[in-house]
Structure formats: C-alpha cells, structure tokens
Coordinates of C-alpha atoms in Angstrom, one line a residue:
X1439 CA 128.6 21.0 129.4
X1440 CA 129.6 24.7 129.0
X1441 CA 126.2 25.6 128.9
X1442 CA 125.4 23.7 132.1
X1443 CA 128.2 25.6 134.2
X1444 CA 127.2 29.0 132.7
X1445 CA 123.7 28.4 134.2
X1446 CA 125.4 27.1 137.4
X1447 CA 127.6 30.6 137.7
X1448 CA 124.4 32.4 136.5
X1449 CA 122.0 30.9 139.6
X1450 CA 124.6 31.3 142.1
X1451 CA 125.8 34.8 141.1
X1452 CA 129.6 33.5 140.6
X1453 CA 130.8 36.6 138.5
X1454 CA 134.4 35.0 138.7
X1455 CA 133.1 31.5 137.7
X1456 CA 131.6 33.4 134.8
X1457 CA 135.0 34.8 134.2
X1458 CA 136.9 31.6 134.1
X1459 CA 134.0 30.0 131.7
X1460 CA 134.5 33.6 129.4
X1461 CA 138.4 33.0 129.0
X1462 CA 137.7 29.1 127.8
X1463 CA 135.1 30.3 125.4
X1464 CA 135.0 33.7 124.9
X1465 CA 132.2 32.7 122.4
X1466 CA 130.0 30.9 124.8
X1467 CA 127.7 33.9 125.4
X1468 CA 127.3 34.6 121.5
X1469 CA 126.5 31.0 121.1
X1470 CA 123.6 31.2 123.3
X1471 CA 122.3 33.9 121.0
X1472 CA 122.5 32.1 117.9
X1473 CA 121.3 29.0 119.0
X1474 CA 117.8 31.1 120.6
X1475 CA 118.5 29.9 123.8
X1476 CA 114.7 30.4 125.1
X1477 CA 115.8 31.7 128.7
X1478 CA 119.5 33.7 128.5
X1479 CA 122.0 33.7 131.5
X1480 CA 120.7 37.3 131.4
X1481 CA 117.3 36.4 132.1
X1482 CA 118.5 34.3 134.8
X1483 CA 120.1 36.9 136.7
X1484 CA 117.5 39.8 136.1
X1485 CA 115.0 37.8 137.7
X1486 CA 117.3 36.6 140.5
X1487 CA 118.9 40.3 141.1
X1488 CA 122.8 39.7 140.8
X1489 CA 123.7 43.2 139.7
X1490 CA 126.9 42.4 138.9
X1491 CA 126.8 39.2 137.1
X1492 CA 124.4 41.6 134.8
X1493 CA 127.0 43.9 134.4
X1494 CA 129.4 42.0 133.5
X1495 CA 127.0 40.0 131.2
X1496 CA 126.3 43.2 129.3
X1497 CA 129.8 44.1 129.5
X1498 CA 130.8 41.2 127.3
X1499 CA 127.9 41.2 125.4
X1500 CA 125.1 43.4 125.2
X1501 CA 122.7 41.9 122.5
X1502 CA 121.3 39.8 125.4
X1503 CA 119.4 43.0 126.5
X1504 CA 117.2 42.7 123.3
X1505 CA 116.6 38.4 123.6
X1506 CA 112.9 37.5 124.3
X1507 CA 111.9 34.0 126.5
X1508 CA 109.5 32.4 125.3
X1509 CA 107.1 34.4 126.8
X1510 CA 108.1 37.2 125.2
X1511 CA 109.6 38.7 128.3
X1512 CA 112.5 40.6 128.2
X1513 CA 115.0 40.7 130.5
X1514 CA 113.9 44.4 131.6
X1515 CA 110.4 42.9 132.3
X1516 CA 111.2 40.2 134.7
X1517 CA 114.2 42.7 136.2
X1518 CA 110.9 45.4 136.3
X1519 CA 108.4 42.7 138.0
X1520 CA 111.0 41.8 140.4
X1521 CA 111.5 45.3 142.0
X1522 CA 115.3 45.1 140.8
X1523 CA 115.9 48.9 140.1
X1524 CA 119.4 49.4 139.8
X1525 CA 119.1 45.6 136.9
X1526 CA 116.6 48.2 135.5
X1527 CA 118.9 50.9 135.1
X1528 CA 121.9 48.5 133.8
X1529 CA 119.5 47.0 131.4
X1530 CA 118.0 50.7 129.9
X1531 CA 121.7 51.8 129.4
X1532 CA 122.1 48.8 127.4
X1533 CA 119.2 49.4 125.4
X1534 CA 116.6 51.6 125.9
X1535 CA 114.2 50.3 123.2
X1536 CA 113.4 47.5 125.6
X1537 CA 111.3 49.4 127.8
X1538 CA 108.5 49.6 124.5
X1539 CA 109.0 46.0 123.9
X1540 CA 105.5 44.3 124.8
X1541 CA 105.1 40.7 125.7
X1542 CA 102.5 37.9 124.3
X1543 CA 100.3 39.7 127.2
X1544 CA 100.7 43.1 124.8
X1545 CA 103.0 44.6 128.5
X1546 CA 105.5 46.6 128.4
X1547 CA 108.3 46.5 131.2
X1548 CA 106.3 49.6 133.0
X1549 CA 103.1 47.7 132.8
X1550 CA 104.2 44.9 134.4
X1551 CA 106.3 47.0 137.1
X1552 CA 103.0 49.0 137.8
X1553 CA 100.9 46.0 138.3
X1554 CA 103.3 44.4 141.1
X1555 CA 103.5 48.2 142.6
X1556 CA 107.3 48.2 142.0
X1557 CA 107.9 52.2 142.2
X1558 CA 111.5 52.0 142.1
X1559 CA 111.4 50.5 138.9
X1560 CA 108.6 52.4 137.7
X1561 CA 110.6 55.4 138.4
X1562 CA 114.1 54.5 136.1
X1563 CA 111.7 53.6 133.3
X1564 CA 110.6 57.0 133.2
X1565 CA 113.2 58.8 134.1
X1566 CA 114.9 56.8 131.2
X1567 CA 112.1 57.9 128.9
X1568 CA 110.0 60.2 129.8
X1569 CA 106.3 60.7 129.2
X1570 CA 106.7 58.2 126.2
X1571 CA 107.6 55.5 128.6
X1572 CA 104.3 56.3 130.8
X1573 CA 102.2 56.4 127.8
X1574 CA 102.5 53.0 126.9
X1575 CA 99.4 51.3 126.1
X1576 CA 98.7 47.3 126.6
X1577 CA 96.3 45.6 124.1
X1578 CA 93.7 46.8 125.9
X1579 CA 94.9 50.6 125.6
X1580 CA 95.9 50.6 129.5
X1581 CA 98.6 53.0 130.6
X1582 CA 100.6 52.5 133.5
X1583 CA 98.3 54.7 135.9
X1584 CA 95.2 52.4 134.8
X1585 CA 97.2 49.3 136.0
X1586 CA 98.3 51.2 138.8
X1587 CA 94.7 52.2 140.2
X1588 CA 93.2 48.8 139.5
X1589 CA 96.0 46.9 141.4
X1590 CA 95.7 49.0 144.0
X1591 CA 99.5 50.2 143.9
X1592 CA 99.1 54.3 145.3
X1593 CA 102.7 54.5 145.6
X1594 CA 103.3 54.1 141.9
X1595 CA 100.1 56.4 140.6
X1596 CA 101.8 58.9 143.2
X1597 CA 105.4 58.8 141.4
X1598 CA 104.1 58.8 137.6
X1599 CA 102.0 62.1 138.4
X1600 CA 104.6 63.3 140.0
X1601 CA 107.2 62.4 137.3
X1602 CA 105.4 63.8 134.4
X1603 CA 104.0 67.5 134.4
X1604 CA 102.0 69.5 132.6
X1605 CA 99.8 68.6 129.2
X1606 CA 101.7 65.0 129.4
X1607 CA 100.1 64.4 132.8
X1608 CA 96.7 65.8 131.9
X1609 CA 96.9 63.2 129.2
X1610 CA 97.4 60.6 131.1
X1611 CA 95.1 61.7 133.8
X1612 CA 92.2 61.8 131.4
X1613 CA 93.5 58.7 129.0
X1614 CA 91.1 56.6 127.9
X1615 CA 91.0 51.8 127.8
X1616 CA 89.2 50.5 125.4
X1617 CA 86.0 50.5 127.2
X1618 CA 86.6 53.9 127.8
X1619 CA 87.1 54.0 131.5
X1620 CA 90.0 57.1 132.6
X1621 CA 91.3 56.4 135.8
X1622 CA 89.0 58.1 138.0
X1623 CA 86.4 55.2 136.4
X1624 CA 88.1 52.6 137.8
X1625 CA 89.3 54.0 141.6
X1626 CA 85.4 54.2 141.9
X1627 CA 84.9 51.0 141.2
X1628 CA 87.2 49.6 143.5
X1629 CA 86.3 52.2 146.2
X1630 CA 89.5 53.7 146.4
X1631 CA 89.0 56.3 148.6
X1632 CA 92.4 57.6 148.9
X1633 CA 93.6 57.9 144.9
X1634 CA 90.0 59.2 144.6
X1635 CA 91.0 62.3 146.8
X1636 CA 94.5 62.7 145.1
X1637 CA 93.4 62.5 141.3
X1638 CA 90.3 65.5 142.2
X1639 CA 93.2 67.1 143.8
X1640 CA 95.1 67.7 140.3
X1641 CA 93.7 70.4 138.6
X1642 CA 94.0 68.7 135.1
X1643 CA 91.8 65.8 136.2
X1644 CA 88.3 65.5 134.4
X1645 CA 85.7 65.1 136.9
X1646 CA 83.1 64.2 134.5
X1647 CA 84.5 61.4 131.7
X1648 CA 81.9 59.5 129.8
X1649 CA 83.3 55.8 129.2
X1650 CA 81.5 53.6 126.6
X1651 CA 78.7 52.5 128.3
X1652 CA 77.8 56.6 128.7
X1653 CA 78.6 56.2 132.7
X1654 CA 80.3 59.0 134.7
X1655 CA 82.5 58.2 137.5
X1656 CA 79.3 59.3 139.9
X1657 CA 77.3 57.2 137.8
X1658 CA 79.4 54.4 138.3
X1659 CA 79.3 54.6 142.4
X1660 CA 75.6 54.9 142.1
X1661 CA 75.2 51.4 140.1
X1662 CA 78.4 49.7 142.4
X1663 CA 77.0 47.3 145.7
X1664 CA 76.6 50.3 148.3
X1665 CA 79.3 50.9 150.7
X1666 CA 80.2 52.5 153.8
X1667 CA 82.5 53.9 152.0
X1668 CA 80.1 55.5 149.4
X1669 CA 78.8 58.4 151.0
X1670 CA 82.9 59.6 151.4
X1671 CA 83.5 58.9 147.7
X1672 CA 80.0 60.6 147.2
X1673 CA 81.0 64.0 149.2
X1674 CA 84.2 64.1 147.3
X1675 CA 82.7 64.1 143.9
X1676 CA 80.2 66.6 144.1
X1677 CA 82.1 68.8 145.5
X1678 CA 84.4 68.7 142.6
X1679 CA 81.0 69.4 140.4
X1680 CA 80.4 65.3 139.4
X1681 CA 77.2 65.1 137.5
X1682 CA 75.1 62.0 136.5
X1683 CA 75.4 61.9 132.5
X1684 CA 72.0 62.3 132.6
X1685 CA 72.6 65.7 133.8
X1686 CA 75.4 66.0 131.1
X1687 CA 72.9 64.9 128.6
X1688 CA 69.5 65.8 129.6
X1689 CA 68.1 65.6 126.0
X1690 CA 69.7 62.4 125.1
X1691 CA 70.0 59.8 128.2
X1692 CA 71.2 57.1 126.0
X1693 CA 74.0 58.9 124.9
X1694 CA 77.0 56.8 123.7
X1695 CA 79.6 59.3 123.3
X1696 CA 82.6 59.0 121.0
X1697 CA 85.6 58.4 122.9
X1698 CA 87.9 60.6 120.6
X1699 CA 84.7 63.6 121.1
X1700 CA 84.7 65.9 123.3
X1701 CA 82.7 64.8 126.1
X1702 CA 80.1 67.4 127.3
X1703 CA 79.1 70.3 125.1
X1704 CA 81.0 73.8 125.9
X1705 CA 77.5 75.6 127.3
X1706 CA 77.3 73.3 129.9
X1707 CA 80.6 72.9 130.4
X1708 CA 80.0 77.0 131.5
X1709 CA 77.1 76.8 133.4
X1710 CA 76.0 73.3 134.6
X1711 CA 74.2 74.6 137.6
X1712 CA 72.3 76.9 135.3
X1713 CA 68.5 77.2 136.5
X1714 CA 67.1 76.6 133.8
X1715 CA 69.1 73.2 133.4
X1716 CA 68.0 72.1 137.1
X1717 CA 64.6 73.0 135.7
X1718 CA 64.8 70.6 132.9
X1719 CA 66.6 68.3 135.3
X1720 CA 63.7 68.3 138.1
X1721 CA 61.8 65.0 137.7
X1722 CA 57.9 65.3 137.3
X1723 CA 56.1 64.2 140.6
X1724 CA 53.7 62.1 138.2
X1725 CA 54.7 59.3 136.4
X1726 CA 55.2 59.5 132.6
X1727 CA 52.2 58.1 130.9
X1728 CA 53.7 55.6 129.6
X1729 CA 55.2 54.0 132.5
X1730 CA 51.6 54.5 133.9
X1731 CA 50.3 52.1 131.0
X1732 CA 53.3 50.0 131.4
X1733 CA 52.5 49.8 135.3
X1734 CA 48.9 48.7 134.7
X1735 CA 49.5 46.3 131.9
X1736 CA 52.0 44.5 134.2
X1737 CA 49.6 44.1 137.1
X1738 CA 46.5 42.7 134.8
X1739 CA 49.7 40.3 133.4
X1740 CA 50.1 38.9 137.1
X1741 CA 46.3 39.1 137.9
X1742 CA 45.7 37.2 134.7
X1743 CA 48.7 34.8 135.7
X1744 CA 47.0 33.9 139.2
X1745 CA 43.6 33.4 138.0
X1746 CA 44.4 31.3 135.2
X1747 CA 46.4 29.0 137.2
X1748 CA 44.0 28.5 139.6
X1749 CA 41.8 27.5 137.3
X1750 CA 43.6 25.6 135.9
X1751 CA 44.8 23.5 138.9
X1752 CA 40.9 23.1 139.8
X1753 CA 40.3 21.9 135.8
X1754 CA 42.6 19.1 136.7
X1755 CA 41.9 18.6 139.7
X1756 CA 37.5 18.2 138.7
X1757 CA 39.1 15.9 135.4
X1758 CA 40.9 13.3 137.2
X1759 CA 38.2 13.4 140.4
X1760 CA 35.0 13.9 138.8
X1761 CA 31.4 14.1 140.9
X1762 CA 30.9 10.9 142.4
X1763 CA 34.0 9.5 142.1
X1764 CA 35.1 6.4 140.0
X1765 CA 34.6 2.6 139.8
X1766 CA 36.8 0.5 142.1
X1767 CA 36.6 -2.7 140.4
X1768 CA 35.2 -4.3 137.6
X1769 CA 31.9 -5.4 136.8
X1770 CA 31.2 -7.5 134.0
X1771 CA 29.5 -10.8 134.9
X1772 CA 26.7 -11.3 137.4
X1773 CA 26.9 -14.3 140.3
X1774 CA 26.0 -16.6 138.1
X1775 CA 28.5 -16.1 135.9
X1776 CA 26.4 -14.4 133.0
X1777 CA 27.2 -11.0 131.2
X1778 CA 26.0 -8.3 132.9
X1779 CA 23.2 -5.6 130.6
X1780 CA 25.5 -2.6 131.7
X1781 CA 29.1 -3.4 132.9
X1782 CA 31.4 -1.4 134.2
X1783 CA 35.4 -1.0 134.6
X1784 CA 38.0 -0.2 137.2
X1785 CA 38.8 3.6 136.8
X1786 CA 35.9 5.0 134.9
X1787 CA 33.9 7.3 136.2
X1788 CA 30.5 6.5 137.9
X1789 CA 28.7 9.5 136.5
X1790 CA 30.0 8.5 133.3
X1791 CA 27.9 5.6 133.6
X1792 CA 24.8 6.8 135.5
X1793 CA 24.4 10.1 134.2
X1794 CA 26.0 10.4 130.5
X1795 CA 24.4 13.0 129.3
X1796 CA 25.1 15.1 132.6
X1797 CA 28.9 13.9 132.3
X1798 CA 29.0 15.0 128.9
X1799 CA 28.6 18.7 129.8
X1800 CA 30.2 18.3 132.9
X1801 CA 33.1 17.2 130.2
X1802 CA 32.7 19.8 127.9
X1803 CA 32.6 22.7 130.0
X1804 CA 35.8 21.3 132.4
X1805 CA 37.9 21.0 129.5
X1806 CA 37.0 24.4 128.0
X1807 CA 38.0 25.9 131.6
X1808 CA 41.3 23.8 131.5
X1809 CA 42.6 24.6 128.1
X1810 CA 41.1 28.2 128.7
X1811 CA 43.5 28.9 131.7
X1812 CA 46.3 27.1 129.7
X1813 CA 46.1 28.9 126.6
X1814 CA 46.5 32.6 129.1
X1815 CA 49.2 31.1 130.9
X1816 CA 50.9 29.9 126.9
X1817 CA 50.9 33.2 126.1
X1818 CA 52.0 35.0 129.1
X1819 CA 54.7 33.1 129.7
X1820 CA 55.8 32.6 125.4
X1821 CA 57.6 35.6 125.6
X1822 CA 55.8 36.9 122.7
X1823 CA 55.7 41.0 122.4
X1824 CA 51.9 40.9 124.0
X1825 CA 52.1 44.2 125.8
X1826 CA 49.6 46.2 124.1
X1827 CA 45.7 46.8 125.5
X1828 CA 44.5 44.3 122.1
X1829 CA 46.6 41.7 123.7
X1830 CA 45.1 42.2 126.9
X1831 CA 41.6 42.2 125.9
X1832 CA 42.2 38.9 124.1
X1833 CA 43.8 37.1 127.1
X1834 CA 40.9 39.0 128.9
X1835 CA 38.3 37.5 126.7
X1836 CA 39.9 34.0 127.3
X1837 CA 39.6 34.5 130.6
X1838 CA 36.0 35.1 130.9
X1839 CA 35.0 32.0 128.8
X1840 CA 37.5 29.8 131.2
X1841 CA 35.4 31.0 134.3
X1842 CA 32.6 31.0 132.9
X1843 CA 33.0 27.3 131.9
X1844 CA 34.2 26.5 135.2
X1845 CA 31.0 28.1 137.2
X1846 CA 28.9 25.9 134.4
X1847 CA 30.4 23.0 135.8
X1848 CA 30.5 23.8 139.4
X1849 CA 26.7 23.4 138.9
X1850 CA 26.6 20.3 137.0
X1851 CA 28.6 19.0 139.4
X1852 CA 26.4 19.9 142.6
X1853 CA 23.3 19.1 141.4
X1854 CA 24.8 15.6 139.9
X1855 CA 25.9 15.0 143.6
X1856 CA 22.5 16.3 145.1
X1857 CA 19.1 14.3 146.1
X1858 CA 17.9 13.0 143.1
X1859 CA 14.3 14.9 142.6
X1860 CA 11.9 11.6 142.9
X1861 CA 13.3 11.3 146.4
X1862 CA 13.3 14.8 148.1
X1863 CA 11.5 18.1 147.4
X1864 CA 14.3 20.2 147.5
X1865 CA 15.0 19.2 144.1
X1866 CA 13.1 22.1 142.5
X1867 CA 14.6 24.6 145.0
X1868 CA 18.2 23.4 143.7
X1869 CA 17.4 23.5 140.7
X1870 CA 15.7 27.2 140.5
X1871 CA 18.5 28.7 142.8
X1872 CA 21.1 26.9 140.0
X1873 CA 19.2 28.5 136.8
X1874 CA 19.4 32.3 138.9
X1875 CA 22.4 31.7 139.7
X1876 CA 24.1 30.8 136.3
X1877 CA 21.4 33.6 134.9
X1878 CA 22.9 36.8 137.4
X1879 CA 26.5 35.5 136.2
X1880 CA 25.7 35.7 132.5
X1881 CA 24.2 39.1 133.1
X1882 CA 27.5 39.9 135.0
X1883 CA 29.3 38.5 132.1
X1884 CA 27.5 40.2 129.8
X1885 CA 27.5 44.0 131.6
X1886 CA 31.1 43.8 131.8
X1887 CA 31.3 43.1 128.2
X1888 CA 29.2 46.0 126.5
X1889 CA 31.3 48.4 129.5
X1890 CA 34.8 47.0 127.6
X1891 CA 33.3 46.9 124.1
X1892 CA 31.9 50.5 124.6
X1893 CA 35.5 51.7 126.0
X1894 CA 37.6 50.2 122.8
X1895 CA 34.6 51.4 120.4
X1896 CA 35.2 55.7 122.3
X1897 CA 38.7 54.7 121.8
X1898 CA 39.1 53.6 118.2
X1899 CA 36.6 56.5 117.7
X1900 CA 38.9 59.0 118.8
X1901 CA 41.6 57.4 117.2
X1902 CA 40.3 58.3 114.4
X1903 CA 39.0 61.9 114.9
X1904 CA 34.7 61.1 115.0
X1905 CA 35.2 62.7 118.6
X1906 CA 37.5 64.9 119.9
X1907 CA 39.6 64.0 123.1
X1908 CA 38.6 65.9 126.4
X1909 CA 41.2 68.0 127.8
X1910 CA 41.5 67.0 131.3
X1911 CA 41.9 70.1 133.5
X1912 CA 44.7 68.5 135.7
X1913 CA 46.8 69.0 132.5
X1914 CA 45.5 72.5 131.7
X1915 CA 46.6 72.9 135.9
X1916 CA 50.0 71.6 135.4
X1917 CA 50.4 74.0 131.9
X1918 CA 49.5 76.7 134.3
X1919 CA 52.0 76.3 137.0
X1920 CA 54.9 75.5 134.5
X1921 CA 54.2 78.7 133.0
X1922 CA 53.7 80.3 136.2
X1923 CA 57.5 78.5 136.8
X1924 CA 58.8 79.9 133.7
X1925 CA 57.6 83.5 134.9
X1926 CA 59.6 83.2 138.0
X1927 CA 62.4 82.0 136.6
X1928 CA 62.1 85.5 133.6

C-alpha cells in the first residue's frame, strides 16, 4: 500500500505527498533498496524531470543514485537520455561514479546523452569529470564523439571539442572503435558535410587514419554510393593533404595496419608530394601482364560458354527430333490381322528403322556433341580453380571434338533426308560435295591443332631454357624512357 502511494507521489511530482508518506515511514525509501525494487521512485522521477522530488529523494537518501533497473540503467542514464540537465547535475553531486556506470548495452550515461543529442547533459557530465567522462568507451570502444557523428548530433561533437583541450582532445579526435574507424571515418560515411569541415578545421585532427580494413577517410568516399555531395566532401579533403592508402602505402596495397602503430611511416609523413613518390604512384598506361592474361582467359571462358551451349541446345534438339521424324502409331499386324516382318512403334524414330546403320552414327556422333558441350559447360560453371592456359587448352580440345561431332552429323543427317541415289542423279554430287566438305574441315581441324601444339611445345621449351626468350623492343622502349624519366627527375 505504501509502496503504491510512493509511486503515486513519485508520477505526479507531489514532493509534499512524499513528505507525509516519509514521516509515516521514514524507512520506506531504505526498504525499497533492500527489497531490489527493479525501478526506484528515483528512476521514476529522473525520467519524468521533477527536480525537486529528486532532490529531496537524494536528500533523504542518497544510495538510490547508485540502484540499477533492470536494464542496468541508472538513474543518471535515463535523467541523461531525457535532456534533464539540472537531474543530471543533482544526480553527479550525489555520486559521481555513476557517470562510468555502463548498462547491459556496455553505455555510459554520456553515451546515451550523445546519441539522443542531449548537449546540456552532455555538458554537466564533463564538466563533472572531465576528459575521463568523454573518454568513455562502449563495448564496441565508441567514445561519445563517435556516437555523436554517427547520430548526427553536431551540437554535441561541437561542445565536447570545445570542453576538452589540448592532448585530451587530440585523443579523442584521432580515437579509434573497434573496427578502427576515428571520427572523420564515419562523418564520410554518412556525408556529413558540416562536422567534415569542423573536425579538418582542428589542427590535431588526423587527415589520414587507416581503420581495419586499411581504408582512409578519402578512401572511404570513393567506395560510398556517389553523391552530390561528394565532390564538396572531396575538395575539403585534399586540400587538407587526404591520400588514398594506396598512396600511403605504395609498396604494400594490402596493408592492414595495427591500430595501436603508427599509421604512416615518418618519411612520408615529411614529404608525401615528393616526386619521386608521384613517380612510383603514376599508374602504367599498359595493363600489367597479368591482368592482360587474366583479361584474355576470361573472354575464351565466355566464348567457350556460348559455343558450348549452343551446341548443346542443337544436340538436344537433333536427339529428341531426329531426320525424318518419328512413328505416329503402331504397326504390328497387317489387315489381316497377321504379324507384320518388320513392325514398328509409336515414338521411335523412322530412320531408326529404315536406315540403322545411318542412325547408328547419326547416334554416335550427336551424343558425343551433346555430352561434349556439357562436359565445357560442367567445368566452367564447377567453380574449380581452371584459370590457367592447361585448363584452357583442355576445355579447348573438348570443344573441337564436340563440333566436330556435330558437323559429322549435320551430314548424316542431310544426306539421310536427301533423294535416295537409285532415284535422282544428284546423289553422287551430294555425296562428293559431303566427303570435301567433311575433308576441308578435318584439315581445318587439323591446321589449328599443329599451330596450338607448336605454341605450347616453344613454350614449355622456353620454360625450360632450350631457347632463349626474345626481348621485345617495346620493353627495351619503355626501359629507355623510364630511364630517360629518372634523368629528368636527377
């Protein structure tokens, strides 16, 4: 019953209802203490901002500062989150510990003040302690100014660089989450154009941090969706000297700094417009080699891809519709009612049964084209590491029997559906202009064999020093105006 009144007088910020309940029970309030009362009448009125009724609440007893809900919010975190400063101040006096007390959500009272841009509060925290209270971390190693910047709230990254000076701010300024992001990191990423401008305005502010996944703040506006706000953010950067980190690291471009390093080594820190750095930096107007290969390889992949699919779709195609087409019923007795000498079934093909021998290789050859095609397309698509020129000859080999196989049976099939040669004279015309034509492509077939078998034969002989690699004179050109660069440079 007690209780229920307390909470009454609490809501409805009754300080002399509280009163009258204190002189029946001046134990009531230690009570709720011992029995762990989840929520306090404290809590109550932090979040509901009766400054008074808090006063007087700490007046009579103030262990209630210290009790957590259940939550594990005190009542200077929900006072904080509300934007109550003058609760905040009453609750610091009481007990200034609090403000390092951290929630289940690992928060401090300033973290959750920062978050909900509540600047007055964030203000008595620090001014109640100091650079300690604005370097306190979350779980995640977040200082205020981190939450600050990623919620968006200026006003309160204004006041906490302005409450804390020197080394303290440049701390903070250059602080590092666990994924290594400082604060200029993450007002890139939400294209925050204004706390971009103030931070490169501080002189303490590193332009150039290296978070975990070895981006700089430049590096993470070029990888962000583009902006019309990009090219600002972009102006602003450079002309505070941002770099890429690949012009931090030129050497190394998958650098993956340690955060607790030093972040850029101290010569270029010195002189990181430095010709001869630009030099190294200036990428080649040719393509490396090895994306060259890598280019090639990948358009023979989807050349090989096209091919064999066609090929494949014909295969079927030819398989299920061969030349002639198939029987339509079934054929089994004669009018009479007496077995037929050669019957026949619905669904079976009529070459089958005319021309069996024909049908055979028709057979053969269609199914070597089919599982030809199939076997390329297996392996292009198996995910297997099949990159390398042996690969490619193999799936290159494949592909010569499949269409090979398949121009065998374009024949069979056109000279199965042609004149048969007892009727027609064109029979022995067909038939020479078929055995040419299958003979030119075997000698095509064959050409572009030796060609490929003589390339991997100069290749592997090379390889292993029987002839000595030709120097190409567009690389003796290039040697010559690097060095010719170098000179200039002298």
């Amino acid at each position: 019953m007690e209780s229920k009144k307390l909470l009454e007088a609490v809501q409805n910020g009754d300080v002399s209802a509280l009163l009258d309940l204190l002189e029946q029970d001046p134990l009531v309030l230690d009570k709720i203490i011992v029995l762990g009362v989840s929520e306090t009448p404290l809590h109550v009125a932090s979040v509901l901002g009766h400054a008074e009724l808090v006063r007087e609440l700490l007046t009579r007893s103030p262990g209630l500062a210290s009790e957590l809900d259940s939550r594990g919010n005190s009542p200077l975190h929900l006072a904080a989150a509300k934007g109550h400063g003058e609760i905040v101040g009453l609750l610091l006096s009481a007990d200034r510990a609090a403000a390092s007390v951290r929630n289940l959500d690992g928060r401090a009272p300033i973290h959750v003040a920062a978050i909900k841009g509540r600047d007055d509060a964030v203000g008595r925290i620090i001014g109640a302690g100091g650079a300690k209270s604005a370097r306190e971390l979350t779980d995640r190693g977040e200082t205020a100014l981190h939450l600050a910047v990623a919620n968006g709230k200026m006003e309160v990254v204004r006041l906490v660089v302005g409450a804390v000076g020197g080394r303290d701010r440049d701390e903070l300024l250059n602080r590092k989450d666990c994924d290594g992001n400082c604060i200029l990191h993450i007002a890139v990423a939400k294209k925050q154009t204004e706390t971009i401008k103030f931070l490169l305005a501080i002189p303490g502010a590193n332009v150039n941090p290296i978070n975990k996944n070895g981006s700089t703040p430049l590096d993470v506006l070029k990888q962000s969706p583009r902006d019309l706000q990009d090219m600002e953010i972009e102006d602003s950067l450079l002309n505070k000297g941002a770099l890429r980190s690949k012009s931090i690291y030129p050497f190394d471009h998958d650098h993956d700094p340690d955060p607790d390093q030093p972040q850029v080594p101290q010569l270029w820190r010195e002189a990181p417009t430095s010709p001869l750095l630009v030099l190294s930096k200036t990428p080649s107007r040719n393509k490396p080699p090895a994306r060259k290969k890598e280019n090639e390889i990948s358009r023979h992949r989807s050349s090989l891809m096209v091919v064999a699919s066609l090929i494949a779709t014909v295969a079927f195609q030819a398989a299920i519709t061969p030349p002639g087409g198939v029987w339509q019923n079934d054929l089994t007795v004669d009018e009479n009612g007496l077995p037929v000498k050669d019957p026949h079934y619905a669904g079976t093909s009529i070459m089958a049964h005319n021309q069996r021998a024909e049908y055979g290789l028709f057979f053969i050859f269609n199914t070597m084209a089919f599982l030809s095609s199939l076997s390329i397309i297996l392996l292009l698509v198996s995910g297997l590491p099949i990159k390398r020129r042996r690969w490619m000859w193999v799936q290159m080999v494949t592909m010569w029997i499949a269409m090979t196989a398949q121009v065998i049976t374009y024949f069979i099939a056109l000279r199965h559906m042609s004149l048969d040669k007892t009727e027609a004279d064109v029979y022995p015309v067909l038939k020479d202009v078929t055995e040419i034509a299958v003979l030119a492509w075997f000698c095509l077939m064959g050409l572009v064999f030796v060609a490929n078998l003589a390339r991997v034969s100069l290749y592997y002989l090379r390889k292993k020093g029987y002839i000595k690699k030709k120097k190409k004179r567009e690389d003796e050109a290039r040697a010559l105006s690097d060095d010719a660069g170098e000179d200039e440079l002298v």
